[in-house]
Short mmCIF file of C-alpha atoms and ligand atoms in Angstrom, two decimals:
data_model
loop_
_atom_site.label_atom_id
_atom_site.label_comp_id
_atom_site.label_asym_id
_atom_site.label_seq_id
_atom_site.Cartn_x
_atom_site.Cartn_y
_atom_site.Cartn_z
CA MET A 1 120.03 110.50 125.52
CA ARG A 2 116.64 108.99 124.70
CA LEU A 3 114.68 108.41 127.86
CA VAL A 4 111.11 107.42 128.61
CA LEU A 5 109.43 108.11 131.95
CA LEU A 6 106.91 105.53 133.14
CA GLY A 7 104.53 105.86 136.04
CA ALA A 8 100.91 106.32 137.01
CA PRO A 9 99.06 109.64 136.80
CA GLY A 10 100.36 111.71 139.72
CA SER A 11 103.68 109.85 139.91
CA GLY A 12 105.61 113.02 139.09
CA LYS A 13 106.66 112.30 135.52
CA GLY A 14 105.87 115.78 134.24
CA THR A 15 107.61 117.59 137.10
CA GLN A 16 110.75 115.48 136.83
CA ALA A 17 110.73 115.71 133.04
CA THR A 18 110.87 119.51 133.28
CA ARG A 19 113.97 119.30 135.48
CA LEU A 20 115.56 116.66 133.29
CA ARG A 21 115.04 118.83 130.23
CA GLU A 22 117.13 121.59 131.84
CA HIS A 23 119.78 119.15 132.95
CA LEU A 24 120.11 117.14 129.73
CA GLN A 25 119.28 119.95 127.30
CA VAL A 26 116.96 117.77 125.26
CA PRO A 27 113.26 118.37 124.57
CA HIS A 28 110.52 117.08 126.87
CA ILE A 29 107.78 115.47 124.81
CA SER A 30 104.52 114.91 126.68
CA THR A 31 101.72 113.34 124.65
CA GLY A 32 99.23 114.66 127.25
CA GLU A 33 100.50 118.20 126.67
CA LEU A 34 100.47 117.78 122.89
CA LEU A 35 96.87 116.58 123.12
CA ARG A 36 95.82 119.39 125.49
CA ALA A 37 97.37 121.90 123.07
CA ALA A 38 95.36 120.36 120.20
CA VAL A 39 92.18 120.58 122.29
CA ALA A 40 92.91 124.22 123.19
CA ALA A 41 93.62 125.08 119.55
CA GLY A 42 90.39 123.40 118.46
CA THR A 43 92.06 121.34 115.72
CA SER A 44 90.10 118.37 114.33
CA LEU A 45 92.43 116.07 116.26
CA GLY A 46 91.69 118.09 119.40
CA LEU A 47 87.95 117.86 118.82
CA GLN A 48 88.22 114.07 118.52
CA ALA A 49 90.32 113.78 121.66
CA LYS A 50 88.51 116.17 123.97
CA ALA A 51 85.71 114.01 125.43
CA VAL A 52 87.89 110.90 125.59
CA MET A 53 90.48 112.77 127.64
CA ALA A 54 87.94 114.39 129.95
CA ALA A 55 86.66 110.91 130.86
CA GLY A 56 90.21 109.72 131.55
CA ASN A 57 90.26 107.20 128.71
CA LEU A 58 93.01 106.70 126.15
CA VAL A 59 92.87 108.57 122.88
CA SER A 60 93.13 106.20 119.90
CA ASP A 61 96.55 104.72 119.25
CA ALA A 62 96.53 105.90 115.63
CA ILE A 63 95.93 109.55 116.56
CA VAL A 64 98.58 109.64 119.24
CA LEU A 65 101.15 107.76 117.15
CA GLY A 66 100.70 110.15 114.23
CA MET A 67 101.15 113.13 116.54
CA LEU A 68 104.21 111.59 118.18
CA GLU A 69 105.84 110.61 114.90
CA GLU A 70 105.52 114.19 113.70
CA ARG A 71 107.15 115.45 116.90
CA LEU A 72 109.95 112.88 117.01
CA THR A 73 111.04 113.59 113.48
CA GLN A 74 111.65 117.29 114.21
CA PRO A 75 115.35 118.24 114.24
CA ASP A 76 115.53 119.26 117.92
CA THR A 77 115.22 115.58 118.91
CA ARG A 78 118.47 114.58 117.20
CA ASN A 79 120.43 114.69 120.45
CA GLY A 80 117.72 112.88 122.37
CA PHE A 81 114.43 113.50 124.15
CA ILE A 82 112.50 112.81 127.31
CA LEU A 83 109.23 111.07 126.55
CA ASP A 84 106.38 111.36 129.06
CA GLY A 85 102.90 109.83 128.72
CA TYR A 86 103.75 107.42 125.93
CA PRO A 87 103.66 104.41 125.54
CA ARG A 88 100.45 103.78 127.47
CA ASN A 89 99.72 100.25 126.27
CA LEU A 90 101.63 97.41 124.64
CA ALA A 91 100.50 98.32 121.13
CA GLN A 92 101.97 101.79 121.64
CA ALA A 93 105.18 100.30 123.05
CA ASN A 94 105.60 98.15 119.95
CA ALA A 95 104.75 101.04 117.62
CA LEU A 96 107.29 103.29 119.35
CA ASP A 97 109.95 100.61 119.11
CA ALA A 98 109.32 100.24 115.38
CA LEU A 99 109.35 104.02 114.87
CA LEU A 100 112.62 104.50 116.78
CA THR A 101 114.22 101.62 114.88
CA LYS A 102 113.10 103.19 111.61
CA ILE A 103 114.72 106.53 112.48
CA ASP A 104 117.74 104.72 113.96
CA GLN A 105 117.31 106.20 117.44
CA PRO A 106 116.61 103.36 119.85
CA MET A 107 115.45 104.11 123.40
CA ASP A 108 118.31 104.13 125.90
CA ILE A 109 116.45 103.77 129.18
CA ALA A 110 112.97 103.59 130.70
CA VAL A 111 112.67 105.13 134.17
CA GLN A 112 109.71 103.97 136.23
CA LEU A 113 108.57 106.18 139.12
CA ASP A 114 106.81 103.93 141.59
CA VAL A 115 104.27 105.61 143.90
CA ASP A 116 101.71 103.98 146.13
CA GLN A 117 98.08 104.26 144.95
CA ASP A 118 96.85 106.14 148.07
CA LEU A 119 99.51 108.78 147.63
CA LEU A 120 98.62 109.11 143.93
CA VAL A 121 95.00 109.82 144.84
CA ASP A 122 96.10 112.49 147.36
CA ARG A 123 98.48 114.14 144.90
CA LEU A 124 95.89 114.20 142.11
CA ALA A 125 93.27 115.69 144.43
CA GLY A 126 95.76 118.43 145.36
CA ARG A 127 96.56 119.11 141.72
CA ALA A 128 92.87 119.22 140.82
CA LYS A 129 92.46 122.17 143.19
CA ALA A 130 95.56 123.92 141.89
CA GLU A 131 95.15 123.39 138.14
CA GLY A 132 91.53 122.51 137.45
CA ARG A 133 92.28 120.14 134.57
CA ALA A 134 89.17 118.72 132.88
CA ASP A 135 90.25 115.16 133.75
CA ASP A 136 90.92 115.83 137.44
CA SER A 137 87.33 115.21 138.58
CA PRO A 138 87.13 112.33 141.09
CA GLU A 139 85.51 109.97 138.53
CA ALA A 140 88.05 110.78 135.81
CA VAL A 141 90.93 110.35 138.27
CA ARG A 142 89.60 106.94 139.34
CA ASN A 143 89.28 105.94 135.71
CA ARG A 144 92.79 107.17 134.81
CA LEU A 145 94.26 105.07 137.61
CA LYS A 146 92.27 102.03 136.46
CA VAL A 147 93.35 102.52 132.84
CA TYR A 148 96.94 102.79 134.07
CA GLU A 149 96.74 99.51 136.01
CA GLU A 150 95.03 97.62 133.20
CA GLN A 151 96.76 98.97 130.12
CA THR A 152 99.93 100.86 131.01
CA ALA A 153 101.45 98.76 133.80
CA PRO A 154 102.36 95.95 131.30
CA VAL A 155 104.57 98.44 129.47
CA VAL A 156 106.96 98.26 132.44
CA ASP A 157 107.61 94.58 131.64
CA PHE A 158 108.13 95.42 127.99
CA TYR A 159 111.16 97.54 128.92
CA ARG A 160 112.27 95.17 131.68
CA ASN A 161 112.42 92.37 129.09
CA GLN A 162 114.64 94.56 126.92
CA GLY A 163 116.97 95.14 129.89
CA LYS A 164 116.24 98.88 129.78
CA LEU A 165 114.18 99.37 132.93
CA ALA A 166 115.26 101.43 135.93
CA HIS A 167 112.64 100.97 138.64
CA LEU A 168 112.79 103.83 141.15
CA ASP A 169 111.00 104.82 144.32
CA GLY A 170 108.95 107.90 143.32
CA VAL A 171 108.21 108.91 146.92
CA GLY A 172 110.32 111.65 148.47
CA SER A 173 111.14 115.29 147.89
CA LEU A 174 111.47 116.54 144.31
CA ASP A 175 115.24 116.73 144.79
CA GLU A 176 115.48 113.22 146.19
CA VAL A 177 113.56 111.72 143.29
CA PHE A 178 115.50 113.82 140.78
CA ASN A 179 118.80 112.61 142.21
CA ARG A 180 117.63 108.99 142.02
CA ILE A 181 116.83 109.52 138.34
CA LEU A 182 120.23 111.11 137.65
CA GLU A 183 121.96 108.19 139.28
CA ALA A 184 119.93 105.67 137.25
CA ILE A 185 120.59 107.39 133.94
CA SER A 186 124.24 108.27 134.54
CA PRO A 187 125.60 105.25 132.59
CA HIS A 188 123.74 106.58 129.52
CA ALA A 189 124.33 110.30 130.00
CA ASP A 190 126.65 112.18 127.71
CA VAL A 191 125.72 115.44 129.46
CA GLY A 192 125.90 116.29 133.18
P1 LIG B 201 98.28 111.81 133.43
O1 LIG B 201 99.52 110.98 133.30
O2 LIG B 201 98.24 112.62 134.68
O3 LIG B 201 97.01 111.06 133.20
P2 LIG B 201 98.78 113.04 130.79
O4 LIG B 201 98.97 114.49 130.55
O5 LIG B 201 99.94 112.15 130.51
O6 LIG B 201 98.32 112.93 132.31
O7 LIG B 201 97.55 112.48 129.93
C1 LIG B 201 96.26 113.07 130.00
C2 LIG B 201 95.30 112.35 129.06
O8 LIG B 201 95.74 112.48 127.69
C3 LIG B 201 95.17 110.84 129.25
O9 LIG B 201 94.26 110.48 130.27
C4 LIG B 201 94.68 110.39 127.86
O10 LIG B 201 93.31 110.67 127.68
C5 LIG B 201 95.47 111.31 126.93
N1 LIG B 201 96.75 110.70 126.52
C6 LIG B 201 98.00 111.16 126.83
N2 LIG B 201 98.94 110.37 126.31
C7 LIG B 201 98.29 109.39 125.65
C8 LIG B 201 98.68 108.24 124.91
N3 LIG B 201 99.98 107.93 124.77
N4 LIG B 201 97.71 107.45 124.37
C9 LIG B 201 96.42 107.72 124.52
N5 LIG B 201 95.96 108.78 125.22
C10 LIG B 201 96.87 109.59 125.78
#
């Protein structure tokens, strides 16, 4: 199954993706994690992305698309994947559509985790203490939420217009949200 998780920073995409990976036995592809790995490795791509990410802005579409294309054409994605953190704007949504059409692997479903803004701010503040990510400073968090509203929220309509959107309540225990996702994806699941 090819699945994309949509939702604001702090909506729980990464946590749920990890569980889904175990359940569906397909890779979890997080563009944020791929970028953080490039930054940590000090590659030229990482050097270009570092300051942009720390400020909570989007890395250039061309850089992220190149990175994603490389990942999606690896053999472990043949049975599907869980995409997290991409697409983040309409240009990326169109580029992904074209890429998946080219490799004959169209997206099956987009799962949106809806979480109220106040709760997002609380969750991100909690995570900042626990993880100390460079982009978890209060200013960067505010900016990430603004970038989400302005650029990423329209991506939800992109999938809704294709009839692929499952809009879910992202508030609840990890198990509750996970079970909502399983229910939403069950018509597409060939595992579990
Ligand atoms: P969060 O969803 O909590 O903001 P991510 O790990 O998904 O965390 O992303 C962290 C940062 O990585 C983003 O703020 C952005 O700078 C960069 N990034 C991740 N995915 C993309 C993307 N698809 N396009 C552009 N930048 C991205």
